[in-house]
Structure formats: C-alpha cells, structure tokens
Protein backbone atom coordinates (compact mmCIF):
# COMPACT_ATOMS: atom_id res chain seq x y z
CA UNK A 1 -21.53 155.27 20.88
CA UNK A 2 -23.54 151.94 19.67
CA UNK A 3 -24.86 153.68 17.00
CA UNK A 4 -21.73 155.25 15.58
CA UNK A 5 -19.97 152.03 16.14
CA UNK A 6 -23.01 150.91 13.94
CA UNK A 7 -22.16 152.82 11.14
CA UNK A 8 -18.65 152.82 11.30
CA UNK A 9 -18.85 148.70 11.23
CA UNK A 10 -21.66 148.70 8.42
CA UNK A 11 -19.20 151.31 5.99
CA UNK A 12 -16.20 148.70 7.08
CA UNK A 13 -13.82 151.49 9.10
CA UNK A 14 -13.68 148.93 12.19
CA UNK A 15 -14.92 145.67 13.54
CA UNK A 16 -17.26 145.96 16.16
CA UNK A 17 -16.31 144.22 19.74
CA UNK A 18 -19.02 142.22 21.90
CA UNK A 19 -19.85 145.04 24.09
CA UNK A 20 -19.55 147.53 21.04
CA UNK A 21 -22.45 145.69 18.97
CA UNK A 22 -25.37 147.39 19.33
CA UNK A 23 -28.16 144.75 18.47
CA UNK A 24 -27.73 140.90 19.24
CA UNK A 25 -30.77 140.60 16.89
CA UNK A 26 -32.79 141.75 14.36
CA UNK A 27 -36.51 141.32 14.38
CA UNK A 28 -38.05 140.58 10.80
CA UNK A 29 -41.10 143.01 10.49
CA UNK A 30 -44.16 140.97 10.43
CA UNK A 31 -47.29 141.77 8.68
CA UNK A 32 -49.55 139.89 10.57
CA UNK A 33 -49.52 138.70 14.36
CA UNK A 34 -50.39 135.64 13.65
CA UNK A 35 -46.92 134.75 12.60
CA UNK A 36 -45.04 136.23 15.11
CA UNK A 37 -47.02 134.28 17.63
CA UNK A 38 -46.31 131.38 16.04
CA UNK A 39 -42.98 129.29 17.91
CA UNK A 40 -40.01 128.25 15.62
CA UNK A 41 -39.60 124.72 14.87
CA UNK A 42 -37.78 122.23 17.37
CA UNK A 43 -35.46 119.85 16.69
CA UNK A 44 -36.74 116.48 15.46
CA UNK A 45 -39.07 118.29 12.50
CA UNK A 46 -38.69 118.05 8.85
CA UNK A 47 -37.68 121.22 7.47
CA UNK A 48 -40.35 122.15 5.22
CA UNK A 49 -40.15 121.89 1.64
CA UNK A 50 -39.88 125.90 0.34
CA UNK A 51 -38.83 126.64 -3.20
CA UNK A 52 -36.50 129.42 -3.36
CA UNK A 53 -34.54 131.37 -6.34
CA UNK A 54 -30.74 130.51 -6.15
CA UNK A 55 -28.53 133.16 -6.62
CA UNK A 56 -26.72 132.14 -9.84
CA UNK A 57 -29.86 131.02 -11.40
CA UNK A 58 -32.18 127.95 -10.77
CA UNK A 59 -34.30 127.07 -7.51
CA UNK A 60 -33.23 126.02 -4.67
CA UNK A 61 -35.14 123.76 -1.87
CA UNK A 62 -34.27 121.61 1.27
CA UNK A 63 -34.81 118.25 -1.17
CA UNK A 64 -32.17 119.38 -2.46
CA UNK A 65 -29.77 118.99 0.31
CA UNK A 66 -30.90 115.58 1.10
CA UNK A 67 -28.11 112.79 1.56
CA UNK A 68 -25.43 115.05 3.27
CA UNK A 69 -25.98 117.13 6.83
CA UNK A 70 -26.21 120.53 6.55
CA UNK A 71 -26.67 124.12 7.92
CA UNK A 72 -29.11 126.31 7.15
CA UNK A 73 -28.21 129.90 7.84
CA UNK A 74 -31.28 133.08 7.88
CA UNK A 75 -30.18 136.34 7.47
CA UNK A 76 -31.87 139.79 6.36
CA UNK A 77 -29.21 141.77 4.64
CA UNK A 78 -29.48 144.70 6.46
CA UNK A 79 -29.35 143.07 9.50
CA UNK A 80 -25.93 143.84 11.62
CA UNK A 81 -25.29 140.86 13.61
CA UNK A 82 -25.99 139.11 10.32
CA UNK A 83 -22.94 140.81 8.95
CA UNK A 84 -21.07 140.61 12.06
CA UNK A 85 -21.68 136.30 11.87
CA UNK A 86 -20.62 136.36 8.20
CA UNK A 87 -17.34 138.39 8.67
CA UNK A 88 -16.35 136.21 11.60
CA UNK A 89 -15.52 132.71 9.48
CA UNK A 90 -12.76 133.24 7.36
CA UNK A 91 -12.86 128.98 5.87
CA UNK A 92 -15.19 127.16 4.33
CA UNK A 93 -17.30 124.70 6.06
CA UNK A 94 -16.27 121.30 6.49
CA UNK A 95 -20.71 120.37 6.54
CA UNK A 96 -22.52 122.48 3.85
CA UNK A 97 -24.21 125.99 4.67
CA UNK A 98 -27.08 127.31 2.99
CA UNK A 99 -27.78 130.90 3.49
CA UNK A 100 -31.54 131.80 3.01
CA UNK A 101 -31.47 135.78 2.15
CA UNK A 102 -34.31 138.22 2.51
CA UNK A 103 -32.69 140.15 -0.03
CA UNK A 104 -29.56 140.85 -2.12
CA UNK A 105 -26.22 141.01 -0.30
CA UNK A 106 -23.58 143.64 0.18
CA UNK A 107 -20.31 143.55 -1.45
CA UNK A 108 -18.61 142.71 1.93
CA UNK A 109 -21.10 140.03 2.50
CA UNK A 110 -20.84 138.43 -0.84
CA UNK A 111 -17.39 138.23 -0.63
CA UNK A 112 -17.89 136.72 3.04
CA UNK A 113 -20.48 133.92 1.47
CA UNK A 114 -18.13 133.20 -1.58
CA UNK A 115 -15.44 132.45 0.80
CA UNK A 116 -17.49 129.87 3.03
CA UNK A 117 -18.37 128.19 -0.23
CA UNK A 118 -22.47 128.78 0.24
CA UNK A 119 -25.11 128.28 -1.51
CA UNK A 120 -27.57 131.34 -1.64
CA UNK A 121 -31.05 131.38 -1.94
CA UNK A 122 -33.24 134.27 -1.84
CA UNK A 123 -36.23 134.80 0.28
CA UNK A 124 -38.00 138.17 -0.66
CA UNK A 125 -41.00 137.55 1.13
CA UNK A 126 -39.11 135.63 3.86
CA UNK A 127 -41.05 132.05 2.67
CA UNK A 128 -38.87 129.59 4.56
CA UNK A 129 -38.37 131.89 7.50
CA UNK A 130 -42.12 131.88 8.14
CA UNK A 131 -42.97 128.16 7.44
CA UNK A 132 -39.77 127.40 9.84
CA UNK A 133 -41.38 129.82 12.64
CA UNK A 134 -38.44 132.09 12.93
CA UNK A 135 -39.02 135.80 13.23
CA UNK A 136 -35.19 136.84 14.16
CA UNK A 137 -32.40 137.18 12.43
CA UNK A 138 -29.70 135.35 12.31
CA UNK A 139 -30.93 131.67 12.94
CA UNK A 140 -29.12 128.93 12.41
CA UNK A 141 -30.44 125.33 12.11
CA UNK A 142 -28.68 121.93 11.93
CA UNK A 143 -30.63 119.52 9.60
CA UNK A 144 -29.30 115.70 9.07
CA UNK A 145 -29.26 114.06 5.84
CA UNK A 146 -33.01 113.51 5.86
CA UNK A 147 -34.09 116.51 6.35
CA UNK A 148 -34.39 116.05 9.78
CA UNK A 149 -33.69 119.46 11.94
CA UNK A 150 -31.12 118.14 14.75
CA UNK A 151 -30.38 121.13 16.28
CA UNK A 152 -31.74 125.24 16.74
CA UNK A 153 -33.16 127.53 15.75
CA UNK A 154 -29.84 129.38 17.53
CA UNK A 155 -31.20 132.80 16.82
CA UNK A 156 -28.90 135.75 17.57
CA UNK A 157 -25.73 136.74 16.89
CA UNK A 158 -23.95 134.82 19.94
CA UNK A 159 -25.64 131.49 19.95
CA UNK A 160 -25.85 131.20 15.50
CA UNK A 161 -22.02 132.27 16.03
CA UNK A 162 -21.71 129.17 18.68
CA UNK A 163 -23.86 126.61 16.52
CA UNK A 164 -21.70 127.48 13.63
CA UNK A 165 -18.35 127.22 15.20
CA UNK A 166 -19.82 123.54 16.67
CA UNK A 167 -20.13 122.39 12.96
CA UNK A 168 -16.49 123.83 12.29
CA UNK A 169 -14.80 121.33 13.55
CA UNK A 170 -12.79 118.75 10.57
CA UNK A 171 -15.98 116.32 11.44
CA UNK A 172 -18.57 118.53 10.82
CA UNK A 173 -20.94 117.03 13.68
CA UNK A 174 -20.66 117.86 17.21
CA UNK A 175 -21.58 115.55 19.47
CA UNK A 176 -24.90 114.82 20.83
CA UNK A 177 -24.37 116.66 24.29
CA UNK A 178 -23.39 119.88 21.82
CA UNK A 179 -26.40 118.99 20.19
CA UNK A 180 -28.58 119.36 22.99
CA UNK A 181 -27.62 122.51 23.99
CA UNK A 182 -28.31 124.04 21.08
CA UNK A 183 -32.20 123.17 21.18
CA UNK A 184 -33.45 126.00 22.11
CA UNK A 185 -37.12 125.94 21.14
CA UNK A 186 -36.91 129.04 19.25
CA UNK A 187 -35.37 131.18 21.65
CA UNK A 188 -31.59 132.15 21.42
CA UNK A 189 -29.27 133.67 23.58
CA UNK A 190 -28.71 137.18 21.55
C-alpha cells in the first residue's frame, strides 16, 4: 500500500496520512563516505557562507539574510516528505524561509513555495547541504540575524514540519524552551 499511496500522492490524486507516508526521510546519495560521516552543524554555529543561483536570476548566500531571523529549509525535489512539508503550509511566513533546492521544482511545489513567499536557491551539487553536515532531506534550521544557527538541523518530515509550525506563530520566534528542543545535533525524529 505505501508505495501506491506513494504514487498516488506524488501524481496529486490524494494526500497522504501519517501512517500512509511511506518514507519520513530521504537520504541524499553521497559520493564519498567521508561526508556522510561527517555530523550536521549544532546550534550556536555560523551558517557557512555558500553562494548559490537564485531562482529568478542572481546569487543567493546566507550574507544575504543578515539583519532579520530566518529559516532555512533543504529539500531534494524528488524527495516525498519534502513535498508532503511544502503542501502542508497554506500562508506565508511571518520570519523569512529560504528553500535550498537540489534541483528544479514540480509544478505543485512551485506553486507551494510561491505561496509561502520563499526565496529559492538552487543547490545542484548539494553545496550548502554538505558544508552544513546534513545528509537528509528535509532539514530545517533556525538562524538569527547574525547568522547565528539557533535551532536544528530538524531533519525529517515530522520534526522540519514541527520547527516550521514553531516559527508560524504572528512573532516568528518561539521561545527559548521551543528552542531547545529542537537542537537535535543532527538527528531528527523522521
């Protein structure tokens, strides 16, 4: 049944449930083990300093979110609790979400992004993934306004889905007892 509720969810015909989903999280191949031994980074780190391609044109990089807080969002396109996390907010974000792509979205997913008022930015080879440690999809990270990571990686569908609904709220900034639960170092709770 998982994965013909897969499909069926991927083409659009239904929404898959909690029990129905058949993945929590994806893995992002690696092509060498010295990556995916590496551990994701904790909170308290600087995010590092990546250039990336915007979609729309330009570069994007974490400089240039400095001054506000934001969220920073991994996904792989073809990952289906990536889809599942983007289908599930139907309003923009009161703290600004960045979604770093490994490659070009799906219609349903575009239309998902343009509705939480994102910025894209692609990652073919998966550059900010691998200098951030991460080797799942999705991940979510909370970075202040200097840069600072406050919170994640929450890596998996259910705790990226319960970091993102923290950040929700009309403040933007859950307290620091949400905070802490949320620091995971780089392990999630699928």
């Amino acid at each position: 049944d998982g994965p013909v509720a897969l499909i069926a969810a991927l083409r659009g015909e239904t929404r898959m449930g909690d029990q129905q989903a058949p993945l929590a999280v994806t893995p992002i191949p690696a092509d060498d083990r010295a990556w995916r031994s590496r551990t994701a980074l904790p909170p308290g780190e600087t995010v590092p300093d990546v250039t990336l391609s915007a979609v729309g044109g330009g570069d994007w990089s974490p400089r240039r979110e400095l001054g506000s807080p934001w969220l920073l969002l991994l996904i792989d396109p073809l990952c289906p609790p990536c889809q599942r996390l983007l289908a599930d907010r139907e309003e923009p974000f009161p703290t600004r979400l960045v979604i770093a792509s490994r490659g070009t979205m799906p219609d349903h997913d575009r239309a998902a992004v343009m509705r939480l008022g994102a910025r894209v930015a692609m990652q073919p080879r998966r550059e900010l993934a691998r200098a951030l440690g991460v080797v799942q999809t999705p991940a979510v990270y909370a970075i202040d306004a200097g840069g600072r990571i406050v919170a994640g990686p929450a890596i998996g569908y259910a705790a990226a889905r319960e970091l993102l609904a923290d950040y929700a709220s009309p403040h933007g900034t859950p307290s620091p007892a949400v905070i802490g639960m949320h620091d995971r170092g780089g392990r999630g709770n699928g």
